Short mmCIF file of C-alpha atoms in Angstrom, two decimals:
data_model
loop_
_atom_site.label_atom_id
_atom_site.label_comp_id
_atom_site.label_asym_id
_atom_site.label_seq_id
_atom_site.Cartn_x
_atom_site.Cartn_y
_atom_site.Cartn_z
CA MET A 27 139.94 -35.80 248.37
CA PRO A 28 142.62 -37.53 246.26
CA MET A 29 141.02 -40.29 244.21
CA GLU A 30 143.87 -41.93 242.26
CA ALA A 31 144.95 -45.53 242.81
CA PHE A 32 143.05 -46.28 245.96
CA ARG A 33 139.52 -46.95 247.11
CA THR A 34 137.52 -44.43 249.05
CA ARG A 35 134.77 -45.09 251.58
CA MET A 36 132.17 -42.34 251.65
CA GLY A 37 129.78 -41.99 254.57
CA LEU A 38 126.71 -40.18 253.27
CA ARG A 39 124.67 -38.63 256.07
CA VAL A 40 121.15 -37.95 254.82
CA ASP A 41 119.56 -35.22 256.91
CA GLU A 42 115.89 -34.31 256.74
CA PRO A 43 115.57 -30.51 256.40
CA ARG A 44 113.46 -28.67 258.92
CA ALA A 45 109.82 -28.30 258.07
CA GLY A 46 109.19 -24.94 256.51
CA GLY A 47 112.89 -24.45 255.85
CA SER A 48 113.99 -22.16 253.09
CA GLY A 49 116.64 -22.52 250.49
CA ASN A 50 117.97 -19.14 251.50
CA SER A 51 118.85 -20.30 255.01
CA ASN A 52 122.33 -19.26 255.92
CA ASP A 53 123.33 -22.02 258.33
CA GLY A 54 127.02 -22.10 257.43
CA ASN A 55 126.82 -25.60 255.93
CA THR A 56 126.53 -25.05 252.19
CA ALA A 57 126.96 -28.68 251.23
CA ARG A 58 123.66 -29.57 252.93
CA ARG A 59 121.74 -26.52 251.82
CA ALA A 60 118.09 -27.20 250.95
CA PHE A 61 116.36 -25.61 247.95
CA ARG A 62 112.64 -25.01 248.14
CA SER A 63 112.30 -24.82 244.39
CA PRO A 64 114.20 -26.55 241.55
CA ALA A 65 113.88 -23.37 239.52
CA GLU A 66 115.64 -21.50 242.32
CA PHE A 67 118.30 -24.21 242.36
CA ALA A 68 118.89 -23.79 238.62
CA ALA A 69 119.21 -20.01 238.87
CA CYS A 70 121.18 -19.82 242.14
CA THR A 71 124.72 -18.96 241.04
CA SER A 72 125.72 -17.66 244.47
CA VAL A 73 125.30 -21.16 245.90
CA ASP A 74 127.67 -22.52 243.25
CA GLN A 75 130.18 -19.87 244.25
CA GLU A 76 129.84 -20.76 247.92
CA LEU A 77 130.18 -24.46 247.13
CA SER A 78 133.28 -23.74 245.06
CA ARG A 79 134.77 -21.79 247.96
CA VAL A 80 134.07 -24.64 250.40
CA CYS A 81 135.19 -27.41 248.07
CA ARG A 82 138.50 -25.74 247.21
CA ARG A 83 139.68 -26.79 250.65
CA ARG A 84 139.49 -30.44 249.54
CA PRO A 85 140.73 -31.00 245.96
CA GLY A 86 138.59 -33.38 243.96
CA VAL A 87 135.21 -32.19 245.31
CA GLY A 88 133.05 -29.64 243.57
CA PRO A 89 129.45 -28.55 243.02
CA LEU A 90 127.34 -29.82 240.16
CA GLU A 91 127.78 -27.66 237.05
CA GLU A 92 124.14 -28.02 235.92
CA PRO A 93 120.77 -28.45 237.61
CA ALA A 94 120.37 -32.01 238.85
CA PHE A 95 116.56 -31.90 239.13
CA LYS A 96 114.65 -30.37 236.22
CA SER A 97 111.00 -30.19 237.23
CA PRO A 98 109.70 -26.61 237.26
CA ASP A 99 106.22 -27.69 238.39
CA ASP A 100 107.48 -29.36 241.56
CA ASP A 101 107.71 -26.75 244.33
CA THR A 102 107.98 -29.10 247.34
CA THR A 103 110.88 -31.46 246.63
CA GLU A 104 114.28 -30.30 247.88
CA VAL A 105 117.52 -31.40 246.18
CA CYS A 106 121.19 -30.60 246.66
CA GLY A 107 124.19 -32.31 245.13
CA VAL A 108 127.95 -32.52 245.03
CA ARG A 109 130.37 -33.95 242.46
CA ILE A 110 133.49 -35.93 243.39
CA LEU A 111 136.06 -35.63 240.63
CA ASN A 112 138.64 -38.19 239.53
CA SER A 113 141.13 -38.51 236.70
CA ASP A 114 139.12 -41.13 234.80
CA ARG A 115 135.64 -40.96 236.34
CA HIS A 116 133.50 -38.85 238.63
CA LEU A 117 130.58 -39.42 240.98
CA ASN A 118 127.50 -37.22 241.38
CA ILE A 119 125.82 -37.53 244.79
CA LEU A 120 122.27 -36.18 245.02
CA ASN A 121 120.55 -35.69 248.37
CA ILE A 122 116.80 -35.50 247.87
CA TYR A 123 114.01 -34.80 250.33
CA ARG A 124 110.37 -35.24 249.42
CA PRO A 125 108.19 -34.02 252.32
CA PRO A 126 105.15 -36.05 253.35
CA ILE A 127 102.10 -34.55 251.65
CA ARG A 128 98.79 -35.53 253.24
CA ASN A 129 95.39 -35.05 251.65
CA THR A 130 93.91 -32.96 254.45
CA GLU A 131 92.37 -29.54 254.71
CA GLU A 132 95.40 -28.19 256.55
CA ASP A 133 97.86 -29.41 253.89
CA GLU A 134 97.25 -27.49 250.67
CA ARG A 135 100.39 -28.71 248.90
CA GLU A 136 100.19 -30.81 245.74
CA ASP A 137 102.37 -33.83 245.13
CA ARG A 138 104.10 -33.12 241.80
CA PHE A 139 107.18 -35.23 242.42
CA ASP A 140 108.34 -36.85 239.18
CA PRO A 141 111.42 -39.11 239.41
CA ARG A 142 111.87 -38.86 235.64
CA ALA A 143 113.29 -35.37 236.24
CA LEU A 144 116.33 -36.95 237.96
CA PRO A 145 119.51 -37.87 236.03
CA VAL A 146 119.93 -41.57 235.27
CA ASP A 147 123.55 -41.83 234.14
CA GLU A 148 126.13 -44.33 235.42
CA THR A 149 127.81 -41.77 237.68
CA THR A 150 124.86 -40.64 239.80
CA LEU A 151 124.08 -41.86 243.31
CA LEU A 152 120.68 -40.91 244.73
CA VAL A 153 120.18 -40.84 248.52
CA GLY A 154 117.50 -39.22 250.59
CA ASP A 155 114.22 -39.30 252.43
CA VAL A 156 111.53 -39.78 249.79
CA ASN A 157 108.74 -40.64 252.26
CA ALA A 158 107.69 -43.51 250.02
CA HIS A 159 107.38 -47.22 250.75
CA HIS A 160 107.83 -50.26 248.54
CA PRO A 161 108.88 -53.86 249.26
CA LEU A 162 112.00 -53.25 247.15
CA TRP A 163 113.59 -51.17 249.92
CA ASP A 164 111.18 -51.58 252.85
CA ALA A 165 110.86 -55.13 254.18
CA GLN A 166 108.04 -54.04 256.51
CA CYS A 167 105.94 -52.90 253.56
CA GLU A 168 103.47 -55.41 252.11
CA ALA A 169 101.76 -53.11 249.60
CA ALA A 170 103.51 -50.16 247.99
CA ASP A 171 102.01 -46.71 248.30
CA ARG A 172 101.39 -44.44 245.34
CA VAL A 173 104.73 -42.61 245.39
CA GLY A 174 106.66 -45.80 246.16
CA GLN A 175 105.13 -47.54 243.14
CA ARG A 176 105.92 -44.49 241.01
CA ILE A 177 109.60 -44.62 242.04
CA ALA A 178 109.76 -48.42 241.57
CA ASP A 179 108.32 -48.17 238.05
CA TRP A 180 110.81 -45.44 237.19
CA MET A 181 113.78 -47.49 238.45
CA ASP A 182 112.58 -50.52 236.50
CA GLU A 183 112.27 -48.37 233.39
CA VAL A 184 115.79 -46.89 233.57
CA GLY A 185 117.51 -50.00 234.98
CA TRP A 186 118.29 -48.68 238.44
CA LEU A 187 118.47 -50.71 241.64
CA PRO A 188 117.92 -49.84 245.31
CA LEU A 189 120.93 -50.35 247.59
CA ASN A 190 118.85 -50.75 250.76
CA SER A 191 118.79 -54.14 252.41
CA GLY A 192 115.20 -53.71 253.59
CA GLU A 193 116.06 -52.84 257.19
CA PRO A 194 113.94 -50.08 258.77
CA THR A 195 115.56 -46.65 258.81
CA HIS A 196 112.88 -44.69 260.68
CA SER A 197 110.94 -45.12 263.92
CA SER A 198 107.76 -43.12 264.36
CA TYR A 199 107.35 -40.98 267.46
CA ARG A 200 103.55 -41.31 267.27
CA SER A 201 102.97 -45.01 266.64
CA GLY A 202 106.36 -46.55 267.37
CA SER A 203 106.36 -48.39 264.02
CA SER A 204 109.64 -48.96 262.14
CA THR A 205 109.69 -48.39 258.36
CA ALA A 206 112.13 -47.47 255.60
CA PRO A 207 111.15 -44.15 253.96
CA ASP A 208 114.82 -43.48 253.09
CA LEU A 209 116.19 -44.69 249.76
CA ALA A 210 119.64 -45.12 248.22
CA ALA A 211 119.57 -46.01 244.53
CA CYS A 212 121.88 -46.02 241.53
CA SER A 213 122.47 -47.74 238.20
CA SER A 214 123.16 -51.47 238.04
CA GLY A 215 126.78 -50.82 237.04
CA LEU A 216 127.40 -48.51 239.98
CA ALA A 217 125.54 -50.88 242.32
CA ARG A 218 128.19 -53.56 241.69
CA ARG A 219 130.78 -51.20 243.20
CA ALA A 220 128.61 -49.97 246.08
CA SER A 221 127.48 -51.36 249.41
CA TRP A 222 124.85 -50.14 251.89
CA ARG A 223 124.52 -50.42 255.64
CA LEU A 224 122.91 -48.63 258.56
CA GLY A 225 125.02 -46.42 260.78
CA PRO A 226 124.78 -46.14 264.58
CA ASP A 227 121.88 -44.44 266.29
CA LEU A 228 122.72 -40.73 266.49
CA GLY A 229 119.66 -39.71 268.48
CA SER A 230 117.33 -38.94 265.56
CA ASP A 231 114.19 -40.79 264.56
CA HIS A 232 116.06 -41.65 261.33
CA LEU A 233 119.05 -43.99 261.30
CA PRO A 234 121.94 -42.80 259.07
CA MET A 235 122.57 -44.64 255.81
CA VAL A 236 126.22 -45.35 255.01
CA VAL A 237 127.05 -46.04 251.36
CA SER A 238 130.55 -47.19 250.36
CA VAL A 239 131.61 -46.89 246.70
CA ARG A 240 134.78 -48.27 245.15
CA THR A 241 136.39 -45.80 242.77
CA THR A 242 138.78 -48.31 241.16
CA PRO A 243 137.92 -51.52 239.29
CA GLY A 244 139.99 -53.61 241.72
CA SER A 245 138.57 -55.85 244.38
CA ALA A 246 137.00 -54.27 247.42
CA ARG A 247 139.17 -53.65 250.43
CA ARG A 248 138.70 -56.32 253.05
CA ILE A 249 137.23 -55.04 256.27
CA ARG A 250 137.60 -57.12 259.36
CA LYS A 251 134.10 -57.92 260.54
CA THR A 252 132.89 -59.00 263.91
CA LYS A 253 132.51 -62.74 264.36
CA PRO A 254 130.28 -64.40 266.93
CA ALA A 255 132.07 -66.34 269.67
CA PHE A 256 129.77 -69.36 269.87
CA HIS A 257 131.95 -71.04 272.50
CA LYS A 258 131.20 -68.14 274.87
CA ALA A 259 127.45 -68.04 274.18
CA ASP A 260 124.87 -68.51 276.91
CA TRP A 261 122.70 -71.01 275.05
CA VAL A 262 120.35 -71.58 277.98
CA ALA A 263 119.43 -67.89 278.19
CA PHE A 264 119.28 -67.73 274.37
CA ARG A 265 116.75 -70.58 274.23
CA GLU A 266 114.66 -69.20 277.08
CA GLU A 267 114.42 -65.74 275.52
CA CYS A 268 113.49 -67.15 272.09
CA GLU A 269 110.85 -69.45 273.54
CA ALA A 270 109.37 -66.68 275.67
CA ALA A 271 109.18 -64.27 272.73
CA LEU A 272 107.79 -66.81 270.25
CA SER A 273 105.25 -68.22 272.68
CA GLU A 274 103.23 -65.02 272.56
CA PRO A 275 100.29 -65.30 270.15
CA PRO A 276 100.61 -63.22 266.98
CA ALA A 277 98.32 -60.36 266.15
CA PRO A 278 95.10 -61.22 264.34
CA ARG A 279 95.27 -61.35 260.54
CA CYS A 280 99.06 -61.54 260.66
CA THR A 281 100.70 -62.30 257.30
CA ALA A 282 103.48 -64.77 256.61
CA GLN A 283 105.89 -61.92 255.89
CA SER A 284 105.28 -60.28 259.28
CA LEU A 285 105.66 -63.65 261.05
CA ALA A 286 108.97 -64.28 259.30
CA THR A 287 110.14 -60.78 260.19
CA ARG A 288 109.14 -61.32 263.82
CA PHE A 289 111.02 -64.64 263.96
CA THR A 290 114.16 -63.00 262.50
CA GLU A 291 113.99 -60.10 264.97
CA VAL A 292 113.68 -62.50 267.92
CA LEU A 293 116.74 -64.48 266.81
CA GLN A 294 118.80 -61.33 266.17
CA ARG A 295 117.83 -59.76 269.49
CA ALA A 296 118.64 -62.92 271.45
CA SER A 297 121.92 -63.36 269.57
CA GLY A 298 123.00 -59.82 270.36
CA ARG A 299 122.36 -60.35 274.07
CA HIS A 300 123.70 -63.86 274.65
CA ILE A 301 126.27 -64.50 271.87
CA PRO A 302 129.32 -62.21 272.22
CA SER A 303 131.20 -61.01 269.15
CA GLY A 304 134.85 -60.10 268.66
CA ALA A 305 137.16 -58.08 266.38
CA ARG A 306 135.27 -54.87 267.01
CA ALA A 307 136.84 -51.50 266.38
CA ASP A 308 138.09 -49.55 269.37
CA PRO A 309 135.68 -46.85 270.57
CA LYS A 310 136.46 -43.20 269.97
CA PRO A 311 138.36 -41.51 272.82
CA TRP A 312 135.73 -38.78 273.23
CA ALA A 313 133.00 -41.41 273.68
CA LEU A 314 134.67 -43.36 276.49
CA ASP A 315 132.76 -41.62 279.26
CA PRO A 316 130.99 -44.37 281.28
CA GLU A 317 127.83 -42.34 281.79
CA LEU A 318 127.57 -41.56 278.08
CA GLN A 319 128.15 -45.19 277.14
CA LEU A 320 125.42 -46.29 279.52
CA ALA A 321 122.97 -43.72 278.15
CA ILE A 322 123.68 -44.75 274.53
CA ALA A 323 123.28 -48.43 275.43
CA GLU A 324 119.92 -47.69 277.06
CA ARG A 325 118.81 -45.73 274.00
CA ARG A 326 119.74 -48.55 271.64
CA GLU A 327 118.05 -51.13 273.83
CA ALA A 328 114.89 -49.02 273.97
CA ARG A 329 114.89 -48.78 270.18
CA GLN A 330 115.30 -52.55 269.82
CA LEU A 331 112.38 -53.12 272.19
CA LEU A 332 110.17 -50.68 270.28
CA ARG A 333 106.85 -52.32 269.32
CA GLN A 334 103.94 -50.84 267.43
CA ASP A 335 101.37 -52.53 269.68
CA ASP A 336 103.13 -51.39 272.89
CA PRO A 337 102.68 -47.65 273.62
CA ASP A 338 104.87 -47.90 276.72
CA SER A 339 107.85 -48.98 274.59
CA ARG A 340 107.50 -45.78 272.56
CA VAL A 341 107.46 -43.68 275.74
CA ARG A 342 110.56 -45.47 277.06
CA TRP A 343 112.35 -44.96 273.75
CA ILE A 344 111.63 -41.22 273.64
CA ALA A 345 112.70 -40.83 277.29
CA ALA A 346 115.95 -42.74 276.61
CA LYS A 347 116.66 -40.52 273.58
CA ARG A 348 116.19 -37.36 275.61
CA ARG A 349 118.37 -38.60 278.44
CA ALA A 350 121.14 -39.64 276.02
CA ALA A 351 121.03 -36.22 274.37
CA GLU A 352 121.28 -34.45 277.74
CA VAL A 353 124.14 -36.66 278.90
CA GLU A 354 125.99 -36.21 275.60
CA GLN A 355 125.68 -32.44 275.80
CA ARG A 356 126.89 -32.33 279.42
CA VAL A 357 129.75 -34.78 278.87
CA SER A 358 130.87 -33.05 275.68
CA ARG A 359 130.95 -29.70 277.47
CA THR A 360 132.92 -31.17 280.38
CA HIS A 361 135.45 -32.92 278.17
CA PHE A 362 135.88 -29.86 275.99
CA ARG A 363 136.54 -27.72 279.09
CA GLU A 364 139.18 -30.22 280.19
CA PHE A 365 140.64 -30.21 276.67
CA VAL A 366 140.91 -26.41 276.70
CA GLU A 367 142.42 -26.28 280.20
CA THR A 368 145.06 -28.95 279.43
CA THR A 369 145.92 -29.37 275.76
CA LEU A 370 145.02 -25.94 274.39
CA ASN A 371 146.41 -24.09 277.42
CA LYS A 372 149.99 -24.63 276.24
CA PRO A 373 152.26 -22.26 274.30
CA ALA A 374 152.93 -24.98 271.74
CA SER A 375 149.23 -25.19 270.91
CA LEU A 376 148.69 -21.56 269.89
CA GLY A 377 148.25 -22.58 266.26
CA ARG A 378 145.52 -25.04 267.16
CA VAL A 379 143.80 -22.44 269.32
CA SER A 380 143.84 -20.00 266.42
CA LYS A 381 142.30 -22.54 264.05
CA ILE A 382 139.56 -23.45 266.51
CA LEU A 383 138.72 -19.79 267.16
CA LYS A 384 138.53 -19.11 263.42
CA LYS A 385 136.22 -22.06 263.01
CA TRP A 386 133.96 -20.82 265.83
CA GLU A 387 133.80 -17.32 264.37
CA GLY A 388 133.39 -18.56 260.80
CA ALA A 389 136.41 -16.51 259.73
CA SER A 390 138.24 -17.38 256.54
CA ASP A 391 141.94 -17.89 256.10
CA ASP A 392 143.36 -15.76 253.29
CA HIS A 393 146.55 -17.81 253.22
CA ARG A 394 145.01 -21.18 252.38
CA PRO A 395 146.94 -23.05 249.67
CA GLY A 396 145.41 -22.91 246.22
CA GLU A 397 143.37 -19.74 246.84
CA ALA A 398 143.90 -16.21 245.66
CA MET A 399 144.35 -13.33 248.08
CA THR A 400 144.38 -9.56 247.89
CA HIS A 401 147.18 -7.22 249.01
CA ASN A 402 147.00 -3.42 248.64
CA GLY A 403 144.11 -3.77 246.20
CA ARG A 404 145.98 -6.24 243.99
CA LEU A 405 144.92 -9.88 243.38
CA LEU A 406 147.66 -12.41 244.15
CA ALA A 407 147.38 -15.93 242.73
CA SER A 408 150.86 -17.48 242.55
CA ASP A 409 152.89 -18.65 245.53
CA LYS A 410 155.70 -16.24 244.62
CA GLU A 411 153.38 -13.22 244.75
CA LYS A 412 151.95 -14.34 248.10
CA ALA A 413 155.44 -14.83 249.55
CA ALA A 414 156.52 -11.37 248.39
CA ALA A 415 153.44 -9.80 249.98
CA PHE A 416 154.11 -11.68 253.21
CA ILE A 417 157.69 -10.37 253.32
CA GLN A 418 156.56 -6.81 252.70
CA THR A 419 154.05 -7.03 255.52
CA TYR A 420 156.04 -8.84 258.19
CA ALA A 421 159.71 -8.16 257.34
CA HIS A 422 159.94 -5.29 259.89
CA VAL A 423 159.95 -7.90 262.65
CA SER A 424 163.37 -9.16 261.55
CA ARG A 425 164.83 -5.64 261.82
CA GLN A 426 164.44 -5.57 265.60
CA VAL A 427 168.15 -6.12 266.38
CA ARG A 428 168.86 -6.99 270.00
CA VAL A 429 171.08 -4.68 272.09
CA PRO A 430 173.27 -6.67 274.56
CA LYS A 431 173.56 -3.76 277.00
CA LEU A 432 169.81 -3.32 277.27
CA ASP A 433 169.34 -7.09 277.59
CA LYS A 434 171.82 -7.19 280.47
CA GLU A 435 170.12 -4.33 282.33
CA ALA A 436 166.69 -5.89 281.85
CA LYS A 437 167.94 -9.26 283.08
CA HIS A 438 169.53 -7.64 286.16
CA LYS A 439 166.28 -5.83 287.05
CA TRP A 440 164.33 -9.03 286.63
CA THR A 441 166.59 -11.21 288.78
CA HIS A 442 167.68 -8.64 291.40
CA ASN A 443 164.76 -9.09 293.77
CA ARG A 444 164.00 -12.71 292.93
CA PRO A 445 165.06 -15.41 295.43
CA SER A 446 167.66 -17.84 294.17
CA SER A 447 168.16 -21.42 295.23
CA CYS A 448 170.46 -24.29 294.36
CA HIS A 449 169.41 -27.89 294.90
CA GLY A 450 173.01 -29.13 294.65
CA SER A 451 172.13 -31.73 292.05
CA ALA A 452 172.55 -32.21 288.35
CA SER A 453 171.88 -34.92 285.83
CA GLY A 454 174.72 -37.40 285.99
CA GLY A 455 176.42 -35.64 288.92
CA ILE A 456 178.84 -32.68 289.18
CA THR A 457 182.59 -33.04 288.94
CA ASP A 458 184.37 -31.48 291.97
CA GLY A 459 181.05 -30.49 293.46
CA GLY A 460 180.56 -29.18 296.96
CA ALA A 461 178.14 -28.28 299.71
CA GLY A 462 177.80 -25.25 301.95
CA ALA A 463 176.34 -24.24 305.30
CA PHE A 464 175.76 -21.00 307.27
CA ILE A 465 176.06 -21.19 311.04
CA GLU A 466 174.48 -18.28 312.90
CA ARG A 467 175.03 -18.10 316.71
CA PRO A 468 172.73 -16.34 319.19
CA ASP A 469 175.20 -13.43 319.51
CA GLY A 470 174.94 -12.74 315.78
CA GLU A 471 178.24 -14.33 314.72
CA VAL A 472 177.94 -15.98 311.31
CA THR A 473 180.25 -18.66 309.99
CA GLU A 474 180.20 -19.91 306.39
CA LEU A 475 181.38 -23.42 305.59
CA ARG A 476 182.29 -24.76 302.15
CA ILE A 477 182.88 -28.49 301.86
CA ALA A 478 184.31 -30.38 298.92
CA ALA A 479 181.97 -33.28 298.28
CA GLY A 480 183.36 -34.79 295.08
CA ARG A 481 180.69 -36.05 292.70
CA LEU A 482 177.18 -35.04 293.88
CA CYS A 483 174.09 -36.64 292.38
CA SER A 484 171.24 -35.29 294.51
CA SER A 485 170.22 -32.45 296.79
CA TYR A 486 169.72 -34.97 299.60
CA ARG A 487 173.41 -35.94 299.61
CA ALA A 488 174.51 -32.30 299.46
CA GLU A 489 172.34 -31.43 302.49
CA MET A 490 173.57 -34.40 304.50
CA ILE A 491 177.23 -33.45 303.85
CA ALA A 492 176.50 -29.82 304.85
CA LEU A 493 174.75 -30.94 308.07
CA GLN A 494 177.63 -33.27 308.95
CA ALA A 495 180.16 -30.47 308.43
CA ALA A 496 178.11 -28.06 310.57
CA ALA A 497 177.74 -30.63 313.39
CA ASP A 498 181.48 -31.35 313.36
CA TYR A 499 182.25 -27.61 313.42
CA LEU A 500 180.02 -27.06 316.47
CA THR A 501 181.67 -30.03 318.21
CA ASP A 502 185.15 -28.66 317.57
CA ASN A 503 184.16 -25.08 318.50
CA PRO A 504 181.88 -25.29 321.56
CA ALA A 505 179.93 -22.14 322.45
CA HIS A 506 176.42 -21.48 323.74
CA GLU A 507 176.11 -25.13 324.62
CA GLU A 508 172.92 -24.50 326.58
CA ASP A 509 171.05 -23.26 323.47
CA PRO A 510 169.31 -25.75 321.13
CA ILE A 511 170.52 -26.40 317.61
CA ILE A 512 168.04 -25.61 314.82
CA PHE A 513 168.67 -27.08 311.36
CA CYS A 514 167.21 -25.25 308.31
CA THR A 515 167.46 -26.77 304.82
CA ASP A 516 166.01 -25.91 301.45
CA SER A 517 164.15 -29.26 301.26
CA MET A 518 162.72 -31.77 303.71
CA ALA A 519 164.55 -34.85 302.44
CA ALA A 520 167.48 -34.77 304.88
CA LEU A 521 165.42 -33.62 307.87
CA ALA A 522 162.82 -36.33 307.27
CA ARG A 523 165.52 -38.99 307.39
CA LEU A 524 167.18 -37.56 310.54
CA ARG A 525 163.82 -37.19 312.29
CA GLU A 526 163.53 -40.99 312.37
CA GLY A 527 166.16 -41.12 315.14
CA PRO A 528 169.72 -42.47 315.46
CA THR A 529 168.74 -46.16 315.45
CA ALA A 530 166.88 -45.83 312.14
CA GLN A 531 169.84 -44.40 310.22
CA THR A 532 171.16 -46.75 307.51
CA THR A 533 173.65 -44.42 305.79
CA PRO A 534 177.12 -43.46 307.11
CA LEU A 535 176.25 -39.76 306.85
CA GLY A 536 173.16 -40.10 309.03
CA ILE A 537 175.05 -42.13 311.65
CA GLN A 538 177.90 -39.60 311.80
CA ILE A 539 175.51 -36.62 312.17
CA TRP A 540 173.67 -38.21 315.09
CA ARG A 541 176.99 -39.21 316.68
CA ALA A 542 178.15 -35.58 316.50
CA LEU A 543 174.87 -34.36 317.98
#
């Protein structure tokens, strides 16, 4: 991504790798590839090549040139990284995952995680699921665990700071408790240019962490935030909900920190329900389905109502997550089918169809800008060489000279048996236009009428003039007067108006036709 003279917001999605995953997994997403061993990460040159191939699509992004985690004894921690390049500075983003290691008979792994093996320069941003708890980044934690204290001591030693605000990032499926095992940390200098927030609930037990980093020394770009509309608040309902929630007795041996956290949660929950906010961003078009919005709202509400001492709240939360996932899958499939049948089913969208099909199949594009290509066993790097190879391959198409005689014969065969029609109208009218009618009598006699109509603007007027001329002709030339008259037109506009009867006619043409009849 271009990095000069403007600020860039980077959303860092920290994904927890699958348990038992391997660094050799070929899932098509190289930038989030997990490495089971740091030694394998240091020796894996093919991954660097794959990262280089992926990152060449977006200039300014590249893989790390050296191992970011040097701890050969640690065979459980998984690390992957990417480097964002700039003219005057760069940023190294490390995604780390330390699996939970439990001292049980089933778990034979040893915890050899050492944060001192991580780089501590001013250009490194560390994000990931470390499965460690400390009051520095977990407000729900009163006493740090062993790994959390180890990480806190290391950050204090090197002068690093956590970016987390203390909000919980994970909700347990088993107990329903909310904690913050995810950490985003960097140096104090980089922390002054970075901000941290939680992203929306995406259906996982982890909430995404969004880190924004300014790449220029200028002031941060102002982002319009939502503001509460206190004049529209329902203060009666707000007070009743707060009083009802705070009137419940606390759990035994409850600390002051947990009481303060409970009071804050009650106020925030009541504010979100009874105090509306404005200046929100417009929702994405693909997420405007009412059923999907309702399912997501129910999932978020179930997460907000999640309580550790209420097993039913955990069951409701898991059921709401499953329903939201099912609705999202069904709605996405329906909308994509509509997108294919409407937008992509057009000749002008063939290029988009080709790109989407290539993306589905994982095919590469040999003609991407900035990449070399091969032609007849020869490597082509410059634009001039690629253009010459393109001409040699596809120039025969331009030699297909059209033959007028063959075109005329083909056109005649195509239109010979096709019905032709003329609506008698044109945009803006026709100068010296006219109308026509065929009169066929019961004895087989056919009479053709051509009537000058001046400037015609619609097929309705042309049909009315033709019907008037035919009625006048039959009046002046009486024959077979006992037989009915049947009108046939190429549209129903004139007949629909005449069917209303003589008294309902408001135009001179309609009145004259009924008078002749």
